[in-house]
XYZ file of C-alpha atoms in Angstrom:
370
model
C 9.964 -12.736 -34.261
C 12.836 -11.166 -31.754
C 10.251 -9.208 -29.760
C 8.160 -12.427 -29.364
C 11.459 -14.568 -28.279
C 11.854 -11.045 -25.763
C 8.740 -11.214 -24.289
C 8.558 -14.924 -23.389
C 11.764 -14.621 -22.228
C 10.468 -11.689 -19.485
C 7.450 -13.900 -18.494
C 9.484 -16.696 -17.991
C 12.479 -14.855 -15.336
C 9.759 -12.426 -13.687
C 7.869 -15.944 -12.028
C 11.720 -17.152 -11.684
C 13.032 -13.523 -9.326
C 9.760 -13.903 -7.670
C 10.001 -17.326 -6.148
C 14.067 -16.161 -5.423
C 12.786 -13.566 -3.424
C 10.077 -15.003 -1.531
C 12.893 -18.082 -0.904
C 15.022 -15.297 0.157
C 12.927 -13.560 2.497
C 12.337 -16.721 4.418
C 15.583 -17.968 4.898
C 16.019 -14.808 6.457
C 13.065 -14.815 8.573
C 14.465 -17.965 9.569
C 17.785 -16.230 10.218
C 16.095 -14.163 12.585
C 13.584 -16.509 14.292
C 16.724 -18.720 15.242
C 18.962 -15.461 16.588
C 16.048 -14.513 18.675
C 15.703 -18.176 20.007
C 19.054 -18.295 20.527
C 18.966 -14.967 22.212
C 16.508 -15.861 24.622
C 17.313 -19.343 25.354
C 20.545 -17.842 27.413
C 18.013 -14.779 28.766
C 15.736 -18.012 30.084
C 18.572 -20.044 31.314
C 21.177 -17.494 33.364
C 16.989 -16.985 34.251
C 16.404 -20.047 35.413
C 19.888 -20.323 37.272
C 19.052 -17.443 39.486
C 15.768 -18.318 40.551
C 16.673 -22.110 40.964
C 19.838 -21.456 42.268
C 20.607 -23.934 45.657
C 17.501 -25.044 46.217
C 14.778 -27.677 44.123
C 11.802 -26.272 42.685
C 8.634 -28.511 42.252
C 7.085 -28.363 38.718
C 3.783 -26.231 39.836
C 2.318 -24.399 42.149
C 3.625 -20.584 43.975
C 7.153 -20.361 43.286
C 7.619 -23.263 41.122
C 9.919 -24.086 38.306
C 6.678 -24.057 36.515
C 5.368 -20.459 37.581
C 9.241 -19.538 36.506
C 8.955 -20.475 33.466
C 5.376 -19.368 32.613
C 6.225 -15.466 33.326
C 9.956 -15.863 31.235
C 8.456 -17.352 28.480
C 5.865 -15.171 28.690
C 8.173 -12.271 28.208
C 10.556 -13.394 25.575
C 8.016 -14.190 23.424
C 6.165 -10.672 23.666
C 10.533 -9.939 22.908
C 10.346 -11.967 20.279
C 6.826 -11.256 18.216
C 8.699 -7.273 18.583
C 11.553 -8.235 17.181
C 10.148 -9.933 14.928
C 7.745 -7.555 13.629
C 10.483 -4.306 14.070
C 12.634 -6.304 11.548
C 9.768 -8.688 9.313
C 6.551 -7.415 10.204
C 6.354 -4.172 9.756
C 8.623 -3.862 6.263
C 5.907 -6.067 3.886
C 3.924 -2.902 2.726
C 0.605 -4.295 2.889
C -2.976 -2.607 2.088
C -3.281 -3.468 6.306
C -0.305 -1.081 7.330
C -1.326 1.262 4.078
C -4.883 1.972 5.883
C -3.448 2.326 9.331
C -2.665 4.746 10.947
C 0.432 5.163 13.917
C -1.861 5.118 17.100
C -3.755 2.017 16.124
C -1.152 -0.371 14.682
C 0.947 0.788 18.102
C -1.923 -0.064 19.475
C -3.034 -3.615 17.372
C 1.075 -4.409 18.232
C 0.366 -4.061 21.860
C -2.600 -6.167 21.281
C -1.214 -8.459 19.633
C 1.962 -9.202 21.473
C -0.238 -9.692 25.266
C -1.915 -12.039 23.323
C 1.190 -13.713 22.727
C 1.976 -13.130 26.039
C -0.861 -14.543 27.662
C -0.872 -17.695 25.377
C 1.927 -18.674 26.898
C 1.364 -18.284 30.263
C -1.839 -21.182 29.666
C 0.199 -22.846 28.014
C 3.146 -23.030 30.658
C 1.179 -23.359 33.298
C -1.565 -26.096 32.209
C 1.727 -28.266 30.939
C 3.325 -28.140 34.198
C 0.538 -28.803 36.331
C -0.524 -31.951 34.313
C 3.522 -32.906 34.791
C 3.342 -32.276 38.822
C 0.051 -34.377 38.958
C 2.040 -37.356 36.091
C 5.017 -36.934 38.742
C 2.871 -36.403 42.301
C 6.730 -35.257 44.786
C 8.456 -34.887 42.082
C 11.590 -31.452 42.178
C 13.806 -30.431 39.895
C 17.764 -29.089 40.773
C 19.106 -26.000 39.432
C 20.375 -27.522 36.544
C 17.698 -29.161 34.515
C 15.129 -26.053 36.100
C 17.830 -23.741 33.688
C 18.214 -25.791 31.196
C 14.277 -26.153 30.832
C 13.616 -22.372 31.214
C 16.271 -21.814 28.602
C 14.259 -24.405 26.187
C 11.158 -23.001 27.321
C 12.478 -19.338 26.204
C 13.929 -20.502 23.089
C 10.718 -22.097 21.449
C 8.355 -18.600 22.595
C 11.311 -16.320 20.946
C 11.520 -18.444 18.264
C 7.369 -18.896 17.627
C 7.068 -15.339 18.623
C 9.117 -14.206 15.878
C 7.636 -15.857 12.948
C 4.240 -14.938 13.669
C 5.215 -11.418 13.768
C 6.879 -11.829 10.416
C 3.932 -13.534 9.253
C 0.840 -11.927 10.482
C -1.969 -10.956 8.066
C -5.920 -11.647 8.866
C -5.789 -15.313 9.237
C -3.258 -15.504 11.765
C -4.623 -13.072 13.964
C -8.104 -14.712 13.064
C -6.268 -18.297 14.811
C -4.917 -16.401 17.285
C -8.039 -14.772 18.936
C -9.622 -17.637 18.542
C -7.157 -20.223 20.392
C -6.712 -16.994 22.759
C -10.522 -16.456 23.962
C -10.290 -20.719 24.237
C -8.203 -20.865 26.123
C -8.582 -17.837 28.076
C -12.152 -19.112 28.694
C -11.689 -22.599 29.531
C -9.050 -20.804 32.299
C -11.750 -19.197 33.902
C -14.486 -22.369 33.995
C -11.516 -24.550 35.579
C -10.722 -22.112 37.942
C -14.409 -20.143 38.749
C -15.357 -20.710 42.643
C -19.229 -21.906 41.932
C -18.955 -25.059 40.266
C -22.316 -24.277 38.985
C -22.234 -21.115 37.246
C -22.968 -22.113 34.076
C -26.769 -22.890 35.320
C -26.323 -18.603 34.511
C -24.628 -17.677 31.456
C -21.032 -17.174 30.770
C -21.287 -13.956 32.113
C -21.613 -15.166 35.290
C -17.504 -16.253 35.263
C -16.595 -12.723 35.170
C -18.820 -11.760 38.427
C -16.386 -13.853 40.572
C -13.501 -11.383 42.146
C -10.359 -13.919 42.141
C -8.753 -15.311 39.824
C -11.198 -16.949 37.437
C -13.599 -13.563 37.486
C -10.188 -11.876 36.308
C -8.952 -14.158 33.728
C -12.302 -13.907 32.218
C -12.390 -10.190 32.647
C -8.915 -9.686 30.496
C -9.923 -12.458 28.189
C -13.129 -10.436 26.958
C -11.415 -7.353 27.194
C -8.063 -7.920 25.395
C -10.091 -10.134 22.848
C -12.156 -7.844 21.975
C -9.486 -5.098 20.788
C -7.546 -8.100 19.344
C -10.949 -8.575 17.055
C -10.701 -4.748 16.550
C -7.334 -5.552 14.758
C -8.214 -8.189 12.938
C -10.957 -5.987 11.215
C -8.222 -3.681 9.952
C -6.372 -6.258 8.885
C -9.841 -8.007 6.612
C -10.199 -4.334 5.878
C -6.639 -4.330 4.185
C -7.482 -7.833 2.079
C -11.073 -6.241 1.276
C -8.932 -3.556 -0.082
C -7.201 -6.067 -2.540
C -10.019 -7.992 -3.591
C -12.397 -4.826 -4.146
C -9.070 -2.989 -6.492
C -11.190 -1.608 -9.330
C -14.438 -2.397 -8.386
C -15.810 0.970 -8.114
C -16.215 3.371 -5.617
C -19.711 1.635 -3.983
C -17.557 -1.760 -3.496
C -14.791 0.919 -1.361
C -17.866 2.540 0.604
C -18.926 -1.464 1.309
C -15.590 -2.417 2.670
C -15.271 0.662 4.585
C -19.007 -0.001 6.840
C -17.588 -4.748 6.665
C -14.491 -3.426 8.216
C -16.358 -0.835 10.531
C -18.805 -2.721 11.511
C -16.786 -5.942 12.907
C -14.550 -2.780 14.845
C -17.690 -2.515 16.541
C -18.353 -5.979 17.210
C -14.960 -5.649 19.266
C -16.551 -2.516 21.181
C -19.317 -4.501 21.698
C -16.758 -7.479 23.430
C -15.054 -5.381 25.106
C -18.115 -3.187 26.686
C -18.922 -6.832 27.579
C -15.976 -7.572 29.977
C -15.496 -4.005 31.303
C -19.206 -3.788 32.431
C -19.648 -7.378 34.079
C -23.689 -8.244 35.388
C -23.458 -7.809 38.552
C -21.734 -3.899 38.054
C -24.586 -2.526 35.665
C -26.680 -5.090 34.174
C -28.597 -2.805 31.625
C -24.909 -1.613 29.956
C -24.089 -4.854 30.114
C -27.031 -6.483 27.849
C -26.836 -3.695 25.604
C -23.100 -4.711 24.545
C -24.370 -8.100 24.074
C -26.889 -7.445 22.257
C -25.957 -4.818 20.386
C -22.626 -7.431 19.111
C -25.211 -9.796 18.027
C -27.398 -7.228 16.229
C -24.299 -5.864 13.801
C -23.383 -9.200 13.854
C -26.968 -10.636 12.098
C -26.802 -7.208 9.790
C -22.977 -7.685 8.431
C -24.298 -10.959 7.577
C -27.742 -10.258 6.188
C -26.287 -7.060 4.808
C -23.094 -8.671 3.395
C -24.609 -9.378 -0.102
C -24.748 -5.102 -1.155
C -21.839 -4.297 1.096
C -19.491 -6.911 -1.154
C -21.452 -7.321 -4.306
C -19.654 -10.442 -6.278
C -18.532 -12.124 -3.097
C -19.013 -16.150 -3.075
C -22.726 -17.110 -2.739
C -21.143 -20.013 -1.175
C -20.561 -18.596 1.188
C -23.317 -15.970 1.791
C -25.734 -18.670 2.267
C -23.184 -20.230 4.424
C -23.793 -17.284 6.774
C -27.573 -16.841 6.550
C -27.416 -21.059 7.461
C -25.184 -20.307 10.409
C -27.823 -17.513 11.332
C -30.539 -19.814 11.077
C -28.780 -21.878 13.933
C -28.276 -19.623 16.196
C -31.837 -19.004 15.458
C -32.992 -22.272 16.218
C -30.492 -22.777 19.478
C -32.054 -19.635 21.336
C -35.875 -21.136 20.146
C -35.121 -24.018 22.279
C -33.586 -21.863 25.181
C -37.178 -19.551 24.734
C -39.626 -20.537 25.308
C -38.699 -24.272 24.943
C -36.404 -24.702 27.536
C -34.198 -27.509 26.254
C -30.773 -25.593 26.498
C -30.292 -22.946 28.622
C -28.179 -19.934 28.205
C -24.799 -21.032 28.378
C -25.232 -23.114 25.684
C -26.854 -21.122 23.341
C -23.703 -18.431 23.617
C -21.137 -21.032 23.606
C -23.029 -22.085 20.299
C -23.626 -18.823 19.045
C -19.799 -17.929 19.822
C -18.435 -20.351 17.770
C -20.164 -20.079 14.954
C -19.466 -16.162 15.046
C -16.089 -17.313 15.206
C -15.859 -20.076 12.257
C -17.538 -17.546 10.398
C -14.953 -14.681 11.078
C -12.299 -17.668 9.602
C -13.803 -18.727 6.101
C -14.524 -15.270 6.214
C -11.366 -14.151 5.674
C -10.508 -17.572 3.773
C -12.510 -16.529 0.954
C -11.101 -12.920 1.166
C -8.306 -14.244 0.469
C -9.549 -17.272 -2.370
C -11.281 -14.784 -4.558
C -8.538 -12.016 -4.196
C -5.726 -15.240 -5.798
C -8.503 -15.615 -8.129
C -9.119 -12.603 -9.928
C -4.843 -12.231 -9.928
C -4.980 -15.338 -11.797
C -7.762 -14.071 -14.245
C -5.461 -11.081 -14.999
C -7.109 -7.900 -15.638
């Protein structure tokens, strides 16, 4: 009787201890993020004073407040992300950290840092452009410019720190999707040829101006982030497949390498534009599609026991992509750009849903017990 009571108390105390540690950890993360934001606010304010001292700055354009805030915010966001990773992110002992070597982790953190910085540049530039259009001819004195720079610096560093402290497969997938959409839209809006879409989306990479460079950087960095995401997914699959046998472990490795291969192909698409070598560019693009199709079809055997609803949804995605391709060739209803956009949207939707299913399956197994 006493032993039974003792066990009951242990079962009651253990969840409370876990909750208490979680709350304390969350409080420490918030405290660290606030400190990072405060330091960034001071640095941003001082930087704003330096660039705006004794003059009035326009909101957007060359030598404008928007330009300086975008650069400063990007640097402070990157610093906040690195600080959050060093203080919080790498101490979690996740499966990702256990299965990923130091060189790969350094590459991943570098790519994620650059992605956060690039997102800040795109967002700040867009916001200040809209503000300039709303307040045509408006300029700001030194003190308001410095205050805005400090505020933007605080927000970007704060969220950069929080992002690093809670990095996982889902957050990397969301970051990748937002970055690719933002980068490609930036390239579209700045394209020298307004009719680029009549050819295909790769036409954006042909331009030698800002549009071409932004498209190339977006695709290459997006490919690197996709390899990072593959390693995070592999870590979460390790947790899902624990105790399922060597066949499942082998399937997890193959799944991870397939996702890495898709990322490498995306890097190749960006590094080798159509005008440099169309056969090589098309080889990378075709390889990316073939690996994705093989992964979706083979997932049932690679990951036995994975939710059937997701597997069926994956087949449905392939059917939609195939139908859109048929509407391009031979019917000519769509052009190639439309097919590429549809396929890209479905592939990233599949990735995000894939991650959610991994997490849900792992939680179900954890709650079910041994």
